[in-house]
mmCIF file of C-alpha atoms and ligand atoms in Angstrom:
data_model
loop_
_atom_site.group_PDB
_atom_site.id
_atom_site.type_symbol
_atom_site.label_atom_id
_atom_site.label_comp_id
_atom_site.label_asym_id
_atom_site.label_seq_id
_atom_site.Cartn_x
_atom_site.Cartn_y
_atom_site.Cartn_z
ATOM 1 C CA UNK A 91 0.000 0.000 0.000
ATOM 2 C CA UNK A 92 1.313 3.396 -0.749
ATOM 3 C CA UNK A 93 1.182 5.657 2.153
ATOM 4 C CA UNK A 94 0.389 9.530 1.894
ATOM 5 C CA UNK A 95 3.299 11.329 2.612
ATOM 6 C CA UNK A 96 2.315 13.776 5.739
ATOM 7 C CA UNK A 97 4.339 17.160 6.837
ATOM 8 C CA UNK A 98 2.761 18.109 10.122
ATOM 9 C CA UNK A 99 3.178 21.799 11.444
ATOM 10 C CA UNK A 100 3.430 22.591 15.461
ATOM 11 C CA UNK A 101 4.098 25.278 17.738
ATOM 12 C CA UNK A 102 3.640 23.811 21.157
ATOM 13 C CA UNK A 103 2.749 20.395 23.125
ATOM 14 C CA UNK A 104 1.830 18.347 19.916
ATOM 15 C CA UNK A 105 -0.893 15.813 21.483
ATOM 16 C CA UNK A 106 -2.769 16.651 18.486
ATOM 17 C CA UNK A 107 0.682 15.505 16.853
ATOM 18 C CA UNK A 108 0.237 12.345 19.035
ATOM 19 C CA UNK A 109 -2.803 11.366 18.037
ATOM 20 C CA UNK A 110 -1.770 11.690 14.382
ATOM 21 C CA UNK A 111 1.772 9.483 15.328
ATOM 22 C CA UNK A 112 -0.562 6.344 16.657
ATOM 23 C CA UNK A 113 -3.029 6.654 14.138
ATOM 24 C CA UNK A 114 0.092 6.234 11.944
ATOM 25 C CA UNK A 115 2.059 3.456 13.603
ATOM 26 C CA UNK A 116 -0.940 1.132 12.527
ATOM 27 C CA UNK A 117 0.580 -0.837 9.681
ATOM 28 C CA UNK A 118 -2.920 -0.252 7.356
ATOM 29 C CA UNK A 119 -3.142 3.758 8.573
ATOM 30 C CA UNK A 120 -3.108 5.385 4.768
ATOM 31 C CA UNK A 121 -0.782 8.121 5.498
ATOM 32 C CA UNK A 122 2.799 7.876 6.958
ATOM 33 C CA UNK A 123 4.435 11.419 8.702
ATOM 34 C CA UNK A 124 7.646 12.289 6.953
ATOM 35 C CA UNK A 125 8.557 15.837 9.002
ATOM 36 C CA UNK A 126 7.378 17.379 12.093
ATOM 37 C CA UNK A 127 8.211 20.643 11.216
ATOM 38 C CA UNK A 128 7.829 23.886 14.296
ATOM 39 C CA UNK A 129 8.592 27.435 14.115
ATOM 40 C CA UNK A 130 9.388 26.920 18.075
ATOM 41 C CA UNK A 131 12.648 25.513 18.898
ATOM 42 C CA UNK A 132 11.108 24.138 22.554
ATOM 43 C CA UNK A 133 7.964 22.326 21.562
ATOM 44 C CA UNK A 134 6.972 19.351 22.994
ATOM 45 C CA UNK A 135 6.222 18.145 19.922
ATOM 46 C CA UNK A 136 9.401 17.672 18.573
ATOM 47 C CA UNK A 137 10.079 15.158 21.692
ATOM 48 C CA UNK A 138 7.393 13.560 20.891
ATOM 49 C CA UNK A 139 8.685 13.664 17.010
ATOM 50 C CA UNK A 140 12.301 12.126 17.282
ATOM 51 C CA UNK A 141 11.241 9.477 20.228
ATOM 52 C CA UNK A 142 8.580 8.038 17.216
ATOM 53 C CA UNK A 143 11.895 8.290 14.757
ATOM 54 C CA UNK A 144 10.175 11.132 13.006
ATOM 55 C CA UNK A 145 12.431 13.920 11.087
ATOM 56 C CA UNK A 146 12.205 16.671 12.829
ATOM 57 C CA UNK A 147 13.204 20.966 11.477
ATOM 58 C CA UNK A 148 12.327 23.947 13.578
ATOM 59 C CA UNK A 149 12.600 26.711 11.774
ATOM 60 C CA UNK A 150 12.183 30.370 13.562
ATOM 61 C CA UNK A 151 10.038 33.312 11.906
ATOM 62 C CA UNK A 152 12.146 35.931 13.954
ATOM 63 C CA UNK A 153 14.834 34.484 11.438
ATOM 64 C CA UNK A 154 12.978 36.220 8.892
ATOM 65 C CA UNK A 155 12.326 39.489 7.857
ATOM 66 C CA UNK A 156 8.594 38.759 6.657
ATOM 67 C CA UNK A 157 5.923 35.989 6.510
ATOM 68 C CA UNK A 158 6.783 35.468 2.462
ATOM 69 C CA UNK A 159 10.278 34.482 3.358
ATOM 70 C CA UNK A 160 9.294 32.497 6.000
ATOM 71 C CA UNK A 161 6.894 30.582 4.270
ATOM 72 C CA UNK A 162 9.348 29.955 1.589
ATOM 73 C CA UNK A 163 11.452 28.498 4.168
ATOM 74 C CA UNK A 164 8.810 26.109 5.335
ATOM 75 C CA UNK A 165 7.585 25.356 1.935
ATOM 76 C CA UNK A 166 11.389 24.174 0.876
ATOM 77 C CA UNK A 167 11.802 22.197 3.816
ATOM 78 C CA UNK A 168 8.250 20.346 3.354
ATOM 79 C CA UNK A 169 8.764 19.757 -0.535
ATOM 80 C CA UNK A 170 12.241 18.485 0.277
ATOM 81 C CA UNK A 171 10.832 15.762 2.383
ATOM 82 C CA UNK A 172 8.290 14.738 -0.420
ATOM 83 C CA UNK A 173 5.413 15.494 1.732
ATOM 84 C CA UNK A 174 2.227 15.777 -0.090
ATOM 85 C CA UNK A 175 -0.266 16.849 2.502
ATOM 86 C CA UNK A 176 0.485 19.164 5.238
ATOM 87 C CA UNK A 177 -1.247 18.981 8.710
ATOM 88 C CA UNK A 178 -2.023 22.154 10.480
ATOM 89 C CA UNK A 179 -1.560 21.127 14.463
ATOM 90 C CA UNK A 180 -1.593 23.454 16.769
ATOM 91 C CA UNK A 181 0.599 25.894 14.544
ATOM 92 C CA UNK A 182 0.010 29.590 15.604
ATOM 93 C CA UNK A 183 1.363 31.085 12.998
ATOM 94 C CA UNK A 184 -0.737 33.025 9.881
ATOM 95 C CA UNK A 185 0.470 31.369 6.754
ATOM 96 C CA UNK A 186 0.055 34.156 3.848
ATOM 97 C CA UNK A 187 -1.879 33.270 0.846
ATOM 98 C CA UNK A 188 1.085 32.622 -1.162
ATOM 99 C CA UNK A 189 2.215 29.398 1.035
ATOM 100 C CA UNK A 190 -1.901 28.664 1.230
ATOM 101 C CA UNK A 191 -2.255 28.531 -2.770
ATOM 102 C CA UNK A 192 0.664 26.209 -3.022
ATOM 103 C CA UNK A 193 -1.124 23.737 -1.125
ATOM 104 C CA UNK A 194 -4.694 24.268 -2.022
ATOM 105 C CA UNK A 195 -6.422 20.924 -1.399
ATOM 106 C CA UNK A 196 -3.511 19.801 0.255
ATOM 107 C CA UNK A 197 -3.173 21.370 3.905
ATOM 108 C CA UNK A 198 -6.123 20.593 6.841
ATOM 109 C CA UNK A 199 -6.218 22.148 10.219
ATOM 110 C CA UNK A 200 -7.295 21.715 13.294
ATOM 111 C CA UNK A 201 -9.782 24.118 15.148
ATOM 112 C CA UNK A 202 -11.033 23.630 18.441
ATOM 113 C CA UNK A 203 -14.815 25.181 17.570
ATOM 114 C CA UNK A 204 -17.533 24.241 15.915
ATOM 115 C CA UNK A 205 -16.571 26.165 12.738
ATOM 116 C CA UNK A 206 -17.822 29.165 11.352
ATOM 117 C CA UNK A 207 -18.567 30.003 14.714
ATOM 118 C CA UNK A 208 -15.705 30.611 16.878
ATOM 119 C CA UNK A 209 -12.849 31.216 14.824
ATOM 120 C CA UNK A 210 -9.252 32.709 16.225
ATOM 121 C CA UNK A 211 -8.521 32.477 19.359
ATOM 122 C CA UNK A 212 -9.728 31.523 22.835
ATOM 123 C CA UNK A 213 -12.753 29.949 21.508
ATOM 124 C CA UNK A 214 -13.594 28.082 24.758
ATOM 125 C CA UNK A 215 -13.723 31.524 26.848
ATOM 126 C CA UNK A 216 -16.288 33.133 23.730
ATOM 127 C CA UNK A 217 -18.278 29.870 23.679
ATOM 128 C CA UNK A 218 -18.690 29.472 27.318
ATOM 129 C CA UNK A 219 -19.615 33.740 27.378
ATOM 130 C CA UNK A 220 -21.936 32.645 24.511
ATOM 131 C CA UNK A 221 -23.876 30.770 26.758
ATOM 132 C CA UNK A 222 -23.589 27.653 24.047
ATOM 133 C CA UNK A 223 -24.750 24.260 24.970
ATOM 134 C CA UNK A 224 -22.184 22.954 22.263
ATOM 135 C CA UNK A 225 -19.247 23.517 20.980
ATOM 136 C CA UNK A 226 -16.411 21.098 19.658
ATOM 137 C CA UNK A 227 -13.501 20.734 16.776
ATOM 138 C CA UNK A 228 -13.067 20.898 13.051
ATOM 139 C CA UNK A 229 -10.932 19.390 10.828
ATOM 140 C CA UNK A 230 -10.972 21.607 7.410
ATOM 141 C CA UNK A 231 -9.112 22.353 4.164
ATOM 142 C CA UNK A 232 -7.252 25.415 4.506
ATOM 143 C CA UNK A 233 -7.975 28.694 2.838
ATOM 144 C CA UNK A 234 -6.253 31.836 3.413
ATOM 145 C CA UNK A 235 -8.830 33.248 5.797
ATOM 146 C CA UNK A 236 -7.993 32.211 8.902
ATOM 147 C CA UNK A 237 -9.622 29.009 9.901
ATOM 148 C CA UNK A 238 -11.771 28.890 7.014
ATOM 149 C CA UNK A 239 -12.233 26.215 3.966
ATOM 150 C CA UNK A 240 -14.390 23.006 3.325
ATOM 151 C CA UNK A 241 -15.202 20.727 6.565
ATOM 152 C CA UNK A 242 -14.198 17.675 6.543
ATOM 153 C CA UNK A 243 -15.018 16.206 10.177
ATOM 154 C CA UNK A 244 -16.553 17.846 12.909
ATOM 155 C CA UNK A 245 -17.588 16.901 16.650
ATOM 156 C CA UNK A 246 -19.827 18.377 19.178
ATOM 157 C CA UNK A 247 -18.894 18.464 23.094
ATOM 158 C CA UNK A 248 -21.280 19.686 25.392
ATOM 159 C CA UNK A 249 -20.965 22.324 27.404
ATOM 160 C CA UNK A 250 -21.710 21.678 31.118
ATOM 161 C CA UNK A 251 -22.969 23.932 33.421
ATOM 162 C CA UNK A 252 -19.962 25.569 35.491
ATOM 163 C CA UNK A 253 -17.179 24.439 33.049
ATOM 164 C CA UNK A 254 -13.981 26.346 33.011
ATOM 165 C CA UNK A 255 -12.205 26.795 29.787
ATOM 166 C CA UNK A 256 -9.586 24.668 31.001
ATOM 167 C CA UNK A 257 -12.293 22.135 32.038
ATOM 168 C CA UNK A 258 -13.720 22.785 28.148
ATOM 169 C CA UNK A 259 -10.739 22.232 26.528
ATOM 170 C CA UNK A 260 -9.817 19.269 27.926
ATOM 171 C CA UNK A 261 -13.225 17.714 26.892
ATOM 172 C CA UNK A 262 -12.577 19.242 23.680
ATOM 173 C CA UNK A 263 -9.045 18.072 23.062
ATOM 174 C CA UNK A 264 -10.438 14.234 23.458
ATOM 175 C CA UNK A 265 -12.187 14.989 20.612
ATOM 176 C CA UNK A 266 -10.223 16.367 18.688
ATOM 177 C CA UNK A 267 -7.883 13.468 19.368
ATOM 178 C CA UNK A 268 -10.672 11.418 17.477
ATOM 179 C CA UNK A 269 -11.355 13.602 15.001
ATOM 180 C CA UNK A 270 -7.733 14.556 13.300
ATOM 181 C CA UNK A 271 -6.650 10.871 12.539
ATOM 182 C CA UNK A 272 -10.364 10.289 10.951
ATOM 183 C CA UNK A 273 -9.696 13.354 8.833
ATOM 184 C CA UNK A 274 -6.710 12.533 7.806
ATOM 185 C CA UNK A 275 -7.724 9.077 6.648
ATOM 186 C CA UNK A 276 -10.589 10.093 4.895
ATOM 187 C CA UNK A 277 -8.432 12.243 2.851
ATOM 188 C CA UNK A 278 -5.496 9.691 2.422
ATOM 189 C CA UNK A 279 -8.098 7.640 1.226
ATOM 190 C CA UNK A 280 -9.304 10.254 -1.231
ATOM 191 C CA UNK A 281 -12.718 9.498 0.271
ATOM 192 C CA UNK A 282 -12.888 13.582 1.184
ATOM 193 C CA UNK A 283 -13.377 15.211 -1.741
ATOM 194 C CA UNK A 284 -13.612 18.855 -2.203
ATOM 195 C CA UNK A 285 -16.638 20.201 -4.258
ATOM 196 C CA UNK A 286 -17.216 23.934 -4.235
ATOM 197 C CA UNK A 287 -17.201 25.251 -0.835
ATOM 198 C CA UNK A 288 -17.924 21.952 0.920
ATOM 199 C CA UNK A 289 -16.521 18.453 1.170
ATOM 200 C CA UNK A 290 -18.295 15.543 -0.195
ATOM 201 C CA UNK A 291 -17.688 11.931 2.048
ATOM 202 C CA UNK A 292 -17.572 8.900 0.056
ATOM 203 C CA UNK A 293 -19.481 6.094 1.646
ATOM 204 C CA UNK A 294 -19.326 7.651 5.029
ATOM 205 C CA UNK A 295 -22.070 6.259 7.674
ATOM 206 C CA UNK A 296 -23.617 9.220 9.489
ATOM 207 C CA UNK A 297 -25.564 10.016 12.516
ATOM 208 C CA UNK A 298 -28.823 10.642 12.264
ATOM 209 C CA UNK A 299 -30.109 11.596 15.999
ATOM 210 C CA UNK A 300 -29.977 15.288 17.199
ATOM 211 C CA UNK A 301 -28.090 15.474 20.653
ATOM 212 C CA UNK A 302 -29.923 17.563 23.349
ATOM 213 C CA UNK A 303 -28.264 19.422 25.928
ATOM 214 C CA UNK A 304 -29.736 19.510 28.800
ATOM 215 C CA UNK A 305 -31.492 16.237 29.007
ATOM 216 C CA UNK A 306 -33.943 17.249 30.813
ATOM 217 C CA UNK A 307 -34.937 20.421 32.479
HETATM 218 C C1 LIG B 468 -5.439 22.431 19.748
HETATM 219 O O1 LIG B 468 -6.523 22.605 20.629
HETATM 220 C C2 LIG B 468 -5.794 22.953 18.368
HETATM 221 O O2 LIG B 468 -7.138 22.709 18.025
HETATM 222 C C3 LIG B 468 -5.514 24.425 18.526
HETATM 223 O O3 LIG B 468 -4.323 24.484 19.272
HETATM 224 C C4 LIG B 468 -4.265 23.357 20.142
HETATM 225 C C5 LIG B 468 -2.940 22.665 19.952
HETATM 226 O O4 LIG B 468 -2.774 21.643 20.908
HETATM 227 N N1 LIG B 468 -5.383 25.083 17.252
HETATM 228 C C6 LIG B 468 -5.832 26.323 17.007
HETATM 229 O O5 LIG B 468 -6.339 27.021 17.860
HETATM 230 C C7 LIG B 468 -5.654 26.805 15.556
HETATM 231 N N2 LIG B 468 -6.485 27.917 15.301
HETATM 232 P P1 LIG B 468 -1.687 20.495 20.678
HETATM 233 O O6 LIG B 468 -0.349 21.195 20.448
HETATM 234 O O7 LIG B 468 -1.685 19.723 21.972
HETATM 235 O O8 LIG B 468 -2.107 19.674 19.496
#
Protein backbone atom coordinates (compact mmCIF):
# COMPACT_ATOMS: atom_id res chain seq x y z
CA UNK A 1 0.00 0.00 0.00
CA UNK A 2 1.31 3.40 -0.75
CA UNK A 3 1.18 5.66 2.15
CA UNK A 4 0.39 9.53 1.89
CA UNK A 5 3.30 11.33 2.61
CA UNK A 6 2.32 13.78 5.74
CA UNK A 7 4.34 17.16 6.84
CA UNK A 8 2.76 18.11 10.12
CA UNK A 9 3.18 21.80 11.44
CA UNK A 10 3.43 22.59 15.46
CA UNK A 11 4.10 25.28 17.74
CA UNK A 12 3.64 23.81 21.16
CA UNK A 13 2.75 20.39 23.13
CA UNK A 14 1.83 18.35 19.92
CA UNK A 15 -0.89 15.81 21.48
CA UNK A 16 -2.77 16.65 18.49
CA UNK A 17 0.68 15.50 16.85
CA UNK A 18 0.24 12.34 19.03
CA UNK A 19 -2.80 11.37 18.04
CA UNK A 20 -1.77 11.69 14.38
CA UNK A 21 1.77 9.48 15.33
CA UNK A 22 -0.56 6.34 16.66
CA UNK A 23 -3.03 6.65 14.14
CA UNK A 24 0.09 6.23 11.94
CA UNK A 25 2.06 3.46 13.60
CA UNK A 26 -0.94 1.13 12.53
CA UNK A 27 0.58 -0.84 9.68
CA UNK A 28 -2.92 -0.25 7.36
CA UNK A 29 -3.14 3.76 8.57
CA UNK A 30 -3.11 5.38 4.77
CA UNK A 31 -0.78 8.12 5.50
CA UNK A 32 2.80 7.88 6.96
CA UNK A 33 4.44 11.42 8.70
CA UNK A 34 7.65 12.29 6.95
CA UNK A 35 8.56 15.84 9.00
CA UNK A 36 7.38 17.38 12.09
CA UNK A 37 8.21 20.64 11.22
CA UNK A 38 7.83 23.89 14.30
CA UNK A 39 8.59 27.44 14.12
CA UNK A 40 9.39 26.92 18.08
CA UNK A 41 12.65 25.51 18.90
CA UNK A 42 11.11 24.14 22.55
CA UNK A 43 7.96 22.33 21.56
CA UNK A 44 6.97 19.35 22.99
CA UNK A 45 6.22 18.14 19.92
CA UNK A 46 9.40 17.67 18.57
CA UNK A 47 10.08 15.16 21.69
CA UNK A 48 7.39 13.56 20.89
CA UNK A 49 8.69 13.66 17.01
CA UNK A 50 12.30 12.13 17.28
CA UNK A 51 11.24 9.48 20.23
CA UNK A 52 8.58 8.04 17.22
CA UNK A 53 11.89 8.29 14.76
CA UNK A 54 10.17 11.13 13.01
CA UNK A 55 12.43 13.92 11.09
CA UNK A 56 12.20 16.67 12.83
CA UNK A 57 13.20 20.97 11.48
CA UNK A 58 12.33 23.95 13.58
CA UNK A 59 12.60 26.71 11.77
CA UNK A 60 12.18 30.37 13.56
CA UNK A 61 10.04 33.31 11.91
CA UNK A 62 12.15 35.93 13.95
CA UNK A 63 14.83 34.48 11.44
CA UNK A 64 12.98 36.22 8.89
CA UNK A 65 12.33 39.49 7.86
CA UNK A 66 8.59 38.76 6.66
CA UNK A 67 5.92 35.99 6.51
CA UNK A 68 6.78 35.47 2.46
CA UNK A 69 10.28 34.48 3.36
CA UNK A 70 9.29 32.50 6.00
CA UNK A 71 6.89 30.58 4.27
CA UNK A 72 9.35 29.95 1.59
CA UNK A 73 11.45 28.50 4.17
CA UNK A 74 8.81 26.11 5.33
CA UNK A 75 7.59 25.36 1.94
CA UNK A 76 11.39 24.17 0.88
CA UNK A 77 11.80 22.20 3.82
CA UNK A 78 8.25 20.35 3.35
CA UNK A 79 8.76 19.76 -0.54
CA UNK A 80 12.24 18.49 0.28
CA UNK A 81 10.83 15.76 2.38
CA UNK A 82 8.29 14.74 -0.42
CA UNK A 83 5.41 15.49 1.73
CA UNK A 84 2.23 15.78 -0.09
CA UNK A 85 -0.27 16.85 2.50
CA UNK A 86 0.49 19.16 5.24
CA UNK A 87 -1.25 18.98 8.71
CA UNK A 88 -2.02 22.15 10.48
CA UNK A 89 -1.56 21.13 14.46
CA UNK A 90 -1.59 23.45 16.77
CA UNK A 91 0.60 25.89 14.54
CA UNK A 92 0.01 29.59 15.60
CA UNK A 93 1.36 31.09 13.00
CA UNK A 94 -0.74 33.02 9.88
CA UNK A 95 0.47 31.37 6.75
CA UNK A 96 0.05 34.16 3.85
CA UNK A 97 -1.88 33.27 0.85
CA UNK A 98 1.09 32.62 -1.16
CA UNK A 99 2.21 29.40 1.04
CA UNK A 100 -1.90 28.66 1.23
CA UNK A 101 -2.26 28.53 -2.77
CA UNK A 102 0.66 26.21 -3.02
CA UNK A 103 -1.12 23.74 -1.13
CA UNK A 104 -4.69 24.27 -2.02
CA UNK A 105 -6.42 20.92 -1.40
CA UNK A 106 -3.51 19.80 0.26
CA UNK A 107 -3.17 21.37 3.90
CA UNK A 108 -6.12 20.59 6.84
CA UNK A 109 -6.22 22.15 10.22
CA UNK A 110 -7.30 21.71 13.29
CA UNK A 111 -9.78 24.12 15.15
CA UNK A 112 -11.03 23.63 18.44
CA UNK A 113 -14.81 25.18 17.57
CA UNK A 114 -17.53 24.24 15.92
CA UNK A 115 -16.57 26.16 12.74
CA UNK A 116 -17.82 29.16 11.35
CA UNK A 117 -18.57 30.00 14.71
CA UNK A 118 -15.71 30.61 16.88
CA UNK A 119 -12.85 31.22 14.82
CA UNK A 120 -9.25 32.71 16.22
CA UNK A 121 -8.52 32.48 19.36
CA UNK A 122 -9.73 31.52 22.84
CA UNK A 123 -12.75 29.95 21.51
CA UNK A 124 -13.59 28.08 24.76
CA UNK A 125 -13.72 31.52 26.85
CA UNK A 126 -16.29 33.13 23.73
CA UNK A 127 -18.28 29.87 23.68
CA UNK A 128 -18.69 29.47 27.32
CA UNK A 129 -19.61 33.74 27.38
CA UNK A 130 -21.94 32.64 24.51
CA UNK A 131 -23.88 30.77 26.76
CA UNK A 132 -23.59 27.65 24.05
CA UNK A 133 -24.75 24.26 24.97
CA UNK A 134 -22.18 22.95 22.26
CA UNK A 135 -19.25 23.52 20.98
CA UNK A 136 -16.41 21.10 19.66
CA UNK A 137 -13.50 20.73 16.78
CA UNK A 138 -13.07 20.90 13.05
CA UNK A 139 -10.93 19.39 10.83
CA UNK A 140 -10.97 21.61 7.41
CA UNK A 141 -9.11 22.35 4.16
CA UNK A 142 -7.25 25.41 4.51
CA UNK A 143 -7.98 28.69 2.84
CA UNK A 144 -6.25 31.84 3.41
CA UNK A 145 -8.83 33.25 5.80
CA UNK A 146 -7.99 32.21 8.90
CA UNK A 147 -9.62 29.01 9.90
CA UNK A 148 -11.77 28.89 7.01
CA UNK A 149 -12.23 26.21 3.97
CA UNK A 150 -14.39 23.01 3.32
CA UNK A 151 -15.20 20.73 6.56
CA UNK A 152 -14.20 17.67 6.54
CA UNK A 153 -15.02 16.21 10.18
CA UNK A 154 -16.55 17.85 12.91
CA UNK A 155 -17.59 16.90 16.65
CA UNK A 156 -19.83 18.38 19.18
CA UNK A 157 -18.89 18.46 23.09
CA UNK A 158 -21.28 19.69 25.39
CA UNK A 159 -20.96 22.32 27.40
CA UNK A 160 -21.71 21.68 31.12
CA UNK A 161 -22.97 23.93 33.42
CA UNK A 162 -19.96 25.57 35.49
CA UNK A 163 -17.18 24.44 33.05
CA UNK A 164 -13.98 26.35 33.01
CA UNK A 165 -12.20 26.80 29.79
CA UNK A 166 -9.59 24.67 31.00
CA UNK A 167 -12.29 22.14 32.04
CA UNK A 168 -13.72 22.78 28.15
CA UNK A 169 -10.74 22.23 26.53
CA UNK A 170 -9.82 19.27 27.93
CA UNK A 171 -13.22 17.71 26.89
CA UNK A 172 -12.58 19.24 23.68
CA UNK A 173 -9.04 18.07 23.06
CA UNK A 174 -10.44 14.23 23.46
CA UNK A 175 -12.19 14.99 20.61
CA UNK A 176 -10.22 16.37 18.69
CA UNK A 177 -7.88 13.47 19.37
CA UNK A 178 -10.67 11.42 17.48
CA UNK A 179 -11.36 13.60 15.00
CA UNK A 180 -7.73 14.56 13.30
CA UNK A 181 -6.65 10.87 12.54
CA UNK A 182 -10.36 10.29 10.95
CA UNK A 183 -9.70 13.35 8.83
CA UNK A 184 -6.71 12.53 7.81
CA UNK A 185 -7.72 9.08 6.65
CA UNK A 186 -10.59 10.09 4.90
CA UNK A 187 -8.43 12.24 2.85
CA UNK A 188 -5.50 9.69 2.42
CA UNK A 189 -8.10 7.64 1.23
CA UNK A 190 -9.30 10.25 -1.23
CA UNK A 191 -12.72 9.50 0.27
CA UNK A 192 -12.89 13.58 1.18
CA UNK A 193 -13.38 15.21 -1.74
CA UNK A 194 -13.61 18.86 -2.20
CA UNK A 195 -16.64 20.20 -4.26
CA UNK A 196 -17.22 23.93 -4.23
CA UNK A 197 -17.20 25.25 -0.83
CA UNK A 198 -17.92 21.95 0.92
CA UNK A 199 -16.52 18.45 1.17
CA UNK A 200 -18.29 15.54 -0.20
CA UNK A 201 -17.69 11.93 2.05
CA UNK A 202 -17.57 8.90 0.06
CA UNK A 203 -19.48 6.09 1.65
CA UNK A 204 -19.33 7.65 5.03
CA UNK A 205 -22.07 6.26 7.67
CA UNK A 206 -23.62 9.22 9.49
CA UNK A 207 -25.56 10.02 12.52
CA UNK A 208 -28.82 10.64 12.26
CA UNK A 209 -30.11 11.60 16.00
CA UNK A 210 -29.98 15.29 17.20
CA UNK A 211 -28.09 15.47 20.65
CA UNK A 212 -29.92 17.56 23.35
CA UNK A 213 -28.26 19.42 25.93
CA UNK A 214 -29.74 19.51 28.80
CA UNK A 215 -31.49 16.24 29.01
CA UNK A 216 -33.94 17.25 30.81
CA UNK A 217 -34.94 20.42 32.48
C1 LIG B 1 -5.44 22.43 19.75
O1 LIG B 1 -6.52 22.60 20.63
C2 LIG B 1 -5.79 22.95 18.37
O2 LIG B 1 -7.14 22.71 18.02
C3 LIG B 1 -5.51 24.42 18.53
O3 LIG B 1 -4.32 24.48 19.27
C4 LIG B 1 -4.26 23.36 20.14
C5 LIG B 1 -2.94 22.66 19.95
O4 LIG B 1 -2.77 21.64 20.91
N1 LIG B 1 -5.38 25.08 17.25
C6 LIG B 1 -5.83 26.32 17.01
O5 LIG B 1 -6.34 27.02 17.86
C7 LIG B 1 -5.65 26.80 15.56
N2 LIG B 1 -6.48 27.92 15.30
P1 LIG B 1 -1.69 20.50 20.68
O6 LIG B 1 -0.35 21.19 20.45
O7 LIG B 1 -1.69 19.72 21.97
O8 LIG B 1 -2.11 19.67 19.50
Amino acid sequence: MERLKVAVLISGRGSNLQSLIDACAAPDFPAEIVLVLSNKADAYGLVRAAEAGIATTAISHKAYPDRESFDEALHAEIVAAGAQLVCLAGFMRLLTPGFVGKWHDRMINIHPSLLPAFKGLHSHERAIEAGCRFTGCTVHFVRAEMDDGPIIVQAAVPILPGDSANELSDRVLAAEHRCYPLALRLVAEGKAVVDGAIVRIADAASPQDALLNPLAG
